[in-house]
CSV table of C-alpha atoms and ligand atoms in Angstrom, one decimal:
chain,number,residue,atom,x,y,z
A,7,MET,CA,0.7,-5.8,-37.3
A,8,THR,CA,0.5,-9.2,-35.6
A,9,GLU,CA,-1.2,-9.6,-32.3
A,10,PRO,CA,1.7,-10.1,-29.6
A,11,LEU,CA,0.7,-12.9,-26.9
A,12,LEU,CA,0.1,-10.3,-24.0
A,13,ARG,CA,-0.5,-6.7,-24.6
A,14,VAL,CA,-0.6,-4.6,-21.3
A,15,GLU,CA,-2.2,-1.3,-21.3
A,16,GLY,CA,-2.1,1.4,-18.4
A,17,LEU,CA,-2.5,-1.1,-15.8
A,18,THR,CA,-3.2,0.4,-12.4
A,19,LYS,CA,-3.9,-1.3,-8.9
A,20,HIS,CA,-4.5,0.6,-6.0
A,21,PHE,CA,-5.3,-0.9,-2.7
A,22,PRO,CA,-7.3,1.0,-0.4
A,23,VAL,CA,-5.9,1.8,3.2
A,24,LYS,CA,-8.3,1.8,6.0
A,25,GLY,CA,-8.4,2.8,9.5
A,26,GLY,CA,-10.3,4.3,12.4
A,27,VAL,CA,-13.5,2.8,14.3
A,28,PHE,CA,-15.5,2.9,11.0
A,29,LEU,CA,-12.6,1.4,9.0
A,30,ARG,CA,-13.0,4.3,6.3
A,31,THR,CA,-10.5,4.3,3.6
A,32,HIS,CA,-7.9,7.0,4.4
A,33,GLY,CA,-5.5,6.7,1.0
A,34,HIS,CA,-4.3,4.0,-1.3
A,35,VAL,CA,-1.2,2.3,-1.8
A,36,HIS,CA,0.0,2.9,-5.4
A,37,ALA,CA,0.9,-0.7,-5.9
A,38,ALA,CA,1.5,-0.2,-9.8
A,39,ASP,CA,0.8,2.8,-11.9
A,40,ASN,CA,0.1,3.0,-15.6
A,41,VAL,CA,2.2,0.0,-16.7
A,42,SER,CA,2.3,-1.0,-20.1
A,43,PHE,CA,4.2,-3.5,-22.3
A,44,VAL,CA,3.9,-6.1,-24.7
A,45,LEU,CA,5.4,-9.9,-24.9
A,46,ASN,CA,5.9,-12.3,-27.8
A,47,ALA,CA,5.0,-16.0,-27.6
A,48,GLY,CA,8.1,-18.0,-26.9
A,49,GLU,CA,9.7,-14.7,-25.3
A,50,THR,CA,10.8,-13.7,-21.7
A,51,LEU,CA,10.4,-10.0,-20.2
A,52,GLY,CA,12.4,-9.6,-17.0
A,53,LEU,CA,10.5,-7.3,-14.5
A,54,VAL,CA,13.3,-5.9,-12.0
A,55,GLY,CA,13.0,-3.3,-9.1
A,56,GLU,CA,13.8,-2.9,-5.5
A,57,SER,CA,11.2,-4.8,-2.7
A,58,GLY,CA,7.9,-3.3,-2.6
A,59,CYS,CA,8.1,-1.4,-6.1
A,60,GLY,CA,4.9,-3.3,-7.3
A,61,LYS,CA,6.2,-6.0,-9.4
A,62,SER,CA,4.6,-8.9,-8.1
A,63,THR,CA,1.4,-6.7,-8.0
A,64,VAL,CA,1.7,-6.6,-12.0
A,65,GLY,CA,2.2,-10.3,-12.0
A,66,LYS,CA,-0.6,-11.0,-10.2
A,67,THR,CA,-3.0,-8.2,-11.7
A,68,LEU,CA,-2.1,-9.5,-15.0
A,69,LEU,CA,-3.4,-12.9,-14.4
A,70,ARG,CA,-6.6,-11.4,-12.6
A,71,LEU,CA,-5.4,-12.9,-9.4
A,72,THR,CA,-6.4,-9.5,-8.4
A,73,GLU,CA,-8.7,-6.9,-10.5
A,74,PRO,CA,-7.0,-4.0,-11.6
A,75,THR,CA,-8.0,-0.2,-10.4
A,76,ARG,CA,-7.5,0.6,-14.4
A,77,GLY,CA,-6.0,-0.2,-17.2
A,78,ALA,CA,-6.6,-3.3,-19.7
A,79,VAL,CA,-4.7,-6.9,-20.2
A,80,PHE,CA,-5.1,-8.2,-23.7
A,81,PHE,CA,-4.0,-12.1,-24.1
A,82,GLU,CA,-4.0,-13.4,-27.9
A,83,GLY,CA,-6.1,-10.0,-28.6
A,84,ARG,CA,-8.8,-10.6,-26.0
A,85,ASP,CA,-9.4,-8.3,-23.0
A,86,ILE,CA,-9.3,-10.5,-20.5
A,87,ALA,CA,-11.6,-8.1,-18.1
A,88,GLN,CA,-14.2,-8.4,-20.4
A,89,LEU,CA,-14.4,-12.3,-20.3
A,90,ASP,CA,-17.0,-14.0,-18.4
A,91,GLY,CA,-16.2,-17.0,-15.8
A,92,LYS,CA,-16.8,-19.8,-18.3
A,93,SER,CA,-14.3,-18.0,-21.0
A,94,MET,CA,-11.8,-17.2,-18.0
A,95,ARG,CA,-11.7,-20.5,-16.5
A,96,ALA,CA,-10.5,-21.9,-19.8
A,97,LEU,CA,-8.4,-19.0,-20.2
A,98,ARG,CA,-6.7,-19.9,-16.9
A,99,ARG,CA,-5.5,-23.1,-18.7
A,100,ASP,CA,-2.8,-20.6,-20.6
A,101,LEU,CA,-2.0,-18.5,-17.7
A,102,GLN,CA,0.4,-20.0,-15.0
A,103,ILE,CA,2.7,-18.4,-11.9
A,104,VAL,CA,5.1,-19.9,-9.9
A,105,PHE,CA,5.7,-18.3,-6.6
A,106,GLN,CA,9.1,-17.7,-4.5
A,107,ASP,CA,7.6,-19.4,-1.8
A,108,PRO,CA,6.4,-22.9,-2.6
A,109,TYR,CA,5.1,-23.1,1.1
A,110,GLU,CA,2.5,-20.0,-0.3
A,111,SER,CA,1.5,-22.3,-3.2
A,112,LEU,CA,1.7,-25.6,-2.5
A,113,ASN,CA,-0.7,-27.4,0.1
A,114,MET,CA,1.9,-29.0,2.6
A,115,ARG,CA,-0.9,-31.8,3.5
A,116,HIS,CA,-1.1,-33.0,-0.1
A,117,THR,CA,1.3,-35.6,-1.6
A,118,ILE,CA,3.2,-34.1,-5.1
A,119,GLY,CA,1.3,-36.6,-6.9
A,120,ARG,CA,-2.3,-34.9,-5.6
A,121,ILE,CA,-0.8,-31.5,-5.8
A,122,ILE,CA,0.4,-31.8,-9.5
A,123,GLU,CA,-2.6,-33.9,-10.5
A,124,GLU,CA,-4.8,-30.9,-9.4
A,125,PRO,CA,-4.9,-29.1,-12.6
A,126,PHE,CA,-6.3,-31.9,-14.4
A,127,VAL,CA,-9.2,-32.5,-11.5
A,128,ILE,CA,-10.0,-29.0,-11.8
A,129,HIS,CA,-10.2,-29.0,-15.9
A,130,ARG,CA,-11.9,-32.2,-15.9
A,131,LEU,CA,-9.2,-33.9,-18.0
A,132,GLY,CA,-8.2,-37.7,-18.5
A,133,SER,CA,-9.2,-40.8,-16.4
A,134,THR,CA,-7.6,-41.5,-13.1
A,135,GLU,CA,-5.3,-43.9,-15.2
A,136,GLU,CA,-4.2,-41.3,-17.6
A,137,ARG,CA,-3.6,-38.3,-14.5
A,138,ARG,CA,-1.4,-40.8,-12.8
A,139,ARG,CA,0.4,-41.2,-16.4
A,140,TRP,CA,0.7,-37.5,-17.0
A,141,VAL,CA,2.2,-37.0,-13.3
A,142,ASP,CA,5.1,-39.5,-13.5
A,143,GLU,CA,6.0,-37.8,-17.2
A,144,LEU,CA,5.9,-34.3,-15.5
A,145,LEU,CA,8.1,-35.5,-12.8
A,146,ASN,CA,10.4,-36.9,-14.9
A,147,ARG,CA,10.1,-33.8,-16.9
A,148,VAL,CA,10.9,-31.5,-14.2
A,149,GLY,CA,13.7,-33.9,-12.8
A,150,LEU,CA,12.3,-35.7,-9.9
A,151,ASP,CA,11.8,-39.6,-9.5
A,152,PRO,CA,8.0,-40.5,-10.2
A,153,SER,CA,8.9,-42.8,-7.1
A,154,ALA,CA,8.6,-39.6,-5.0
A,155,VAL,CA,4.8,-39.0,-5.7
A,156,ASN,CA,3.6,-40.4,-2.6
A,157,ARG,CA,5.5,-38.2,-0.5
A,158,PHE,CA,4.5,-34.7,0.8
A,159,PRO,CA,6.5,-31.2,-0.3
A,160,HIS,CA,8.2,-30.7,3.4
A,161,GLU,CA,10.3,-34.1,2.4
A,162,PHE,CA,12.1,-31.9,-0.7
A,163,SER,CA,14.5,-29.3,-0.3
A,164,GLY,CA,13.8,-25.7,-1.6
A,165,GLY,CA,14.8,-26.3,-5.6
A,166,GLN,CA,12.9,-29.6,-5.3
A,167,ARG,CA,9.8,-27.9,-4.1
A,168,GLN,CA,10.2,-25.1,-7.0
A,169,ARG,CA,10.3,-28.0,-9.5
A,170,ILE,CA,7.1,-29.3,-8.0
A,171,GLY,CA,5.6,-26.1,-8.4
A,172,ILE,CA,6.9,-25.9,-12.3
A,173,ALA,CA,5.7,-29.4,-12.8
A,174,ARG,CA,2.2,-28.2,-12.0
A,175,ALA,CA,2.4,-24.8,-13.6
A,176,ILE,CA,3.3,-26.6,-17.1
A,177,ALA,CA,0.8,-29.5,-16.6
A,178,LEU,CA,-2.1,-27.7,-18.7
A,179,ARG,CA,0.7,-26.8,-21.2
A,180,PRO,CA,0.1,-23.3,-20.8
A,181,LYS,CA,1.2,-20.4,-22.9
A,182,LEU,CA,2.7,-17.9,-20.4
A,183,ILE,CA,4.1,-18.2,-16.9
A,184,VAL,CA,4.9,-15.9,-14.2
A,185,CYS,CA,7.4,-16.5,-12.6
A,186,ASP,CA,7.2,-14.5,-9.3
A,187,GLU,CA,10.6,-14.3,-7.5
A,188,ALA,CA,10.6,-18.2,-8.3
A,189,VAL,CA,14.4,-18.7,-7.8
A,190,SER,CA,15.1,-15.8,-5.5
A,191,ALA,CA,15.3,-17.7,-2.4
A,192,LEU,CA,17.7,-20.3,-4.1
A,193,ASP,CA,21.4,-20.9,-3.4
A,194,VAL,CA,23.0,-19.7,-6.8
A,195,SER,CA,23.6,-23.0,-8.3
A,196,ILE,CA,20.2,-24.3,-7.5
A,197,GLN,CA,19.2,-21.1,-9.0
A,198,SER,CA,21.1,-21.7,-12.2
A,199,GLN,CA,19.2,-25.4,-12.5
A,200,VAL,CA,15.9,-24.4,-12.0
A,201,ILE,CA,16.5,-21.3,-14.4
A,202,ASN,CA,17.9,-24.0,-16.8
A,203,LEU,CA,15.1,-26.1,-16.4
A,204,LEU,CA,12.3,-23.2,-16.9
A,205,LEU,CA,14.6,-22.0,-20.3
A,206,ASP,CA,14.4,-26.0,-22.0
A,207,LEU,CA,10.7,-25.9,-21.2
A,208,GLN,CA,10.4,-22.6,-22.9
A,209,ARG,CA,12.3,-23.8,-25.8
A,210,GLU,CA,10.0,-27.1,-26.1
A,211,MET,CA,6.5,-25.6,-25.6
A,212,ASN,CA,7.2,-22.4,-27.1
A,213,LEU,CA,6.4,-20.7,-23.6
A,214,ALA,CA,6.4,-16.9,-22.9
A,215,LEU,CA,7.5,-16.0,-19.5
A,216,ILE,CA,7.6,-13.2,-17.1
A,217,PHE,CA,10.5,-13.4,-15.0
A,218,ILE,CA,10.0,-10.9,-11.8
A,219,ALA,CA,13.3,-10.2,-9.6
A,220,HIS,CA,14.6,-7.9,-7.6
A,221,ASP,CA,17.9,-7.7,-9.1
A,222,LEU,CA,19.0,-7.4,-12.7
A,223,THR,CA,21.4,-10.2,-12.4
A,224,VAL,CA,19.0,-13.1,-12.1
A,225,VAL,CA,17.1,-11.4,-15.1
A,226,LYS,CA,20.3,-10.9,-17.3
A,227,HIS,CA,20.8,-14.1,-19.2
A,228,VAL,CA,17.1,-14.9,-19.6
A,229,SER,CA,15.3,-12.2,-20.8
A,230,ASP,CA,14.4,-10.8,-24.6
A,231,GLN,CA,13.3,-7.5,-22.9
A,232,ILE,CA,13.8,-5.9,-19.5
A,233,ALA,CA,11.0,-3.5,-17.8
A,234,VAL,CA,12.9,-1.6,-14.7
A,235,MET,CA,9.9,-0.7,-12.1
A,236,TYR,CA,10.4,2.2,-9.6
A,237,LEU,CA,7.7,2.8,-6.9
A,238,GLY,CA,4.7,1.6,-8.9
A,239,GLU,CA,6.0,2.6,-12.3
A,240,VAL,CA,7.8,1.3,-15.4
A,241,VAL,CA,10.5,3.7,-15.9
A,242,GLU,CA,12.4,2.0,-18.8
A,243,THR,CA,12.0,-1.0,-21.0
A,244,GLN,CA,14.9,-2.0,-23.3
A,245,ALA,CA,16.3,-5.2,-25.0
A,246,ALA,CA,18.0,-6.9,-22.9
A,247,MET,CA,21.3,-6.7,-25.0
A,248,SER,CA,21.4,-3.7,-25.0
A,249,ILE,CA,20.0,-2.4,-21.3
A,250,TYR,CA,23.2,-3.3,-19.3
A,251,GLU,CA,25.4,-1.2,-22.1
A,252,THR,CA,23.5,1.6,-22.6
A,253,PRO,CA,20.8,2.1,-19.6
A,254,ARG,CA,19.1,5.2,-20.1
A,255,HIS,CA,17.4,6.2,-16.8
A,256,PRO,CA,19.5,6.8,-13.5
A,257,TYR,CA,17.5,4.1,-11.6
A,258,THR,CA,18.4,1.3,-14.2
A,259,ARG,CA,21.9,2.8,-14.0
A,260,ALA,CA,22.0,2.7,-10.2
A,261,LEU,CA,20.8,-1.3,-10.4
A,262,ILE,CA,23.3,-2.1,-13.1
A,263,SER,CA,26.0,-0.1,-11.3
A,264,SER,CA,25.4,-2.6,-8.2
A,265,ILE,CA,25.9,-5.7,-9.7
A,266,PRO,CA,29.1,-7.5,-9.1
A,267,ILE,CA,32.1,-7.9,-11.5
A,268,ALA,CA,33.7,-11.5,-11.5
A,269,ASP,CA,37.0,-10.0,-12.9
A,270,PRO,CA,38.9,-8.4,-10.5
A,271,THR,CA,41.0,-5.8,-12.6
A,272,LEU,CA,37.8,-4.2,-13.3
A,273,LYS,CA,35.3,-1.9,-11.5
A,274,ARG,CA,32.3,-0.6,-11.9
A,275,GLN,CA,31.3,3.3,-12.1
A,276,ARG,CA,29.1,3.1,-9.3
A,277,THR,CA,26.1,5.0,-8.3
A,278,ILE,CA,25.4,4.4,-4.7
A,279,LEU,CA,21.6,4.5,-4.1
A,280,THR,CA,20.9,6.3,-1.0
A,281,GLY,CA,18.0,6.5,1.2
A,282,GLU,CA,15.0,4.1,1.5
A,283,VAL,CA,12.0,3.6,-1.6
A,284,PRO,CA,9.4,6.3,-0.3
A,285,SER,CA,6.0,5.0,0.6
A,286,PRO,CA,3.7,4.1,-1.8
A,287,ILE,CA,1.1,5.6,-0.1
A,288,ASP,CA,2.1,9.3,-0.3
A,289,PRO,CA,4.5,8.9,-3.8
A,290,PRO,CA,7.0,12.0,-4.4
A,291,SER,CA,5.5,14.7,-6.7
A,292,GLY,CA,6.9,15.0,-10.2
A,293,CYS,CA,9.5,12.0,-11.0
A,294,ARG,CA,8.9,9.3,-8.2
A,295,PHE,CA,12.3,8.7,-8.2
A,296,HIS,CA,13.6,12.6,-7.6
A,297,PRO,CA,14.3,12.5,-3.9
A,298,ARG,CA,17.3,9.7,-4.6
A,299,CYS,CA,18.3,10.6,-8.2
A,300,VAL,CA,21.7,12.4,-8.3
A,301,HIS,CA,20.7,14.2,-11.5
A,302,ALA,CA,17.3,15.6,-10.3
A,303,THR,CA,16.6,19.5,-10.9
A,304,ASP,CA,13.7,21.7,-9.7
A,305,ARG,CA,11.4,20.5,-12.9
A,306,CYS,CA,11.8,16.6,-11.7
A,307,SER,CA,9.9,17.4,-8.4
A,308,ALA,CA,7.7,19.7,-10.2
A,309,GLU,CA,6.7,18.1,-13.1
A,310,LYS,CA,6.0,14.0,-14.1
A,311,PRO,CA,8.3,12.8,-16.9
A,312,GLY,CA,6.5,11.7,-19.8
A,313,VAL,CA,7.3,7.9,-21.4
A,314,ARG,CA,9.6,8.5,-24.7
A,315,LYS,CA,9.0,6.1,-27.4
A,316,PHE,CA,11.8,5.0,-29.3
A,317,ASP,CA,11.6,3.4,-32.8
A,318,ASP,CA,12.7,-0.2,-31.4
A,319,GLY,CA,9.9,-0.2,-28.9
A,320,SER,CA,12.2,0.5,-26.0
A,321,THR,CA,10.9,3.4,-23.4
A,322,VAL,CA,12.2,5.6,-21.0
A,323,ALA,CA,10.6,8.3,-18.3
A,324,CYS,CA,13.5,10.7,-17.5
A,325,HIS,CA,13.4,14.7,-18.2
A,326,HIS,CA,17.2,14.4,-18.6
A,327,PHE,CA,18.1,10.7,-20.1
A,328,GLU,CA,19.3,13.0,-23.1
A,329,SER,CA,21.8,15.2,-21.2
A,330,LEU,CA,23.4,12.5,-18.6
A,331,PRO,CA,26.9,11.4,-18.8
A,332,PRO,CA,27.8,8.7,-20.8
A,333,PHE,CA,27.7,5.4,-19.0
A,334,LYS,CA,30.5,3.3,-18.4
A,335,ALA,CA,29.4,-0.5,-17.7
A,336,VAL,CA,33.0,-1.1,-16.5
A,337,GLU,CA,36.2,0.7,-15.6
A,338,ASN,CA,39.9,-0.4,-15.8
B,1,SF4,FE1,16.2,12.0,-12.1
B,1,SF4,FE2,14.6,14.1,-13.0
B,1,SF4,FE3,15.2,11.9,-14.5
B,1,SF4,FE4,13.6,11.4,-12.6
B,1,SF4,S1,13.4,13.0,-14.2
B,1,SF4,S2,15.1,9.9,-13.0
B,1,SF4,S3,14.9,12.9,-11.0
B,1,SF4,S4,16.8,12.9,-13.8
């Protein structure tokens, strides 16, 4: 069997909660627990769930921007935790991230020319002339005028700033980009422009994308595979072409039922999610979704559901997924 580009096994990240005069650890935020998935070159994984469910932590941990508590990330078959500093620096060329808020990632005091040139400088690539030419080509490629090279990020709109972030992310021709809520803050029309740009780049460069989003609408048309997270855990993975019709997990069903439908003659079979997402410091016993699940039984609060794997690679973690009523995406 060929090794996928990325294999994530049991990735776990707990952040200590400190307090008191001596700043002792008195708990942990369970940001990500036992997250596993695979991603092939040129494919897109949509990673979805409500705010605070741990998606961004997974994105940053698998790029080793933060160290995992447990678990392993294999990139082209190599365990990235075992790489020394030099090998990790070389690998960073292949792994990039685009954040939701460019203010977080773009230095507002630098011109966009300097921002986009930075990866070449860090990796000591090209002469000054070559780097200037590459920056112009990258600006062109993301739909920005190279004459803007001496302007500053605050002079651009939100969508244009995301294009600057993408230009920098693709500068070293990476193999994987994590798009961490990269279009969530943009207007719908600008969202689709930025998504189309990412998809064009994916085709040209055989890029793998991890598309992190808090709702299923954004990832629907871009993903090959979707992983749904709830309170730090992946509760379901399935091919994007089937999950919207046959979601197995009650939480996935609830997320799909909240997607608006454009056709006024059709309506959704609604499952309203009640209550807040519980604290990740003290997650509920058994199935973490049980306090909000309309299908919960006594077993659900007492026993953690195992992950059921199917022949096509999809997974679900629910005691009762086989006995749930049929899911109807829409009703007349
Ligand atoms: Fe709901 Fe129980 Fe399934 Fe959890 S295990 S999703 S509580 S039915």
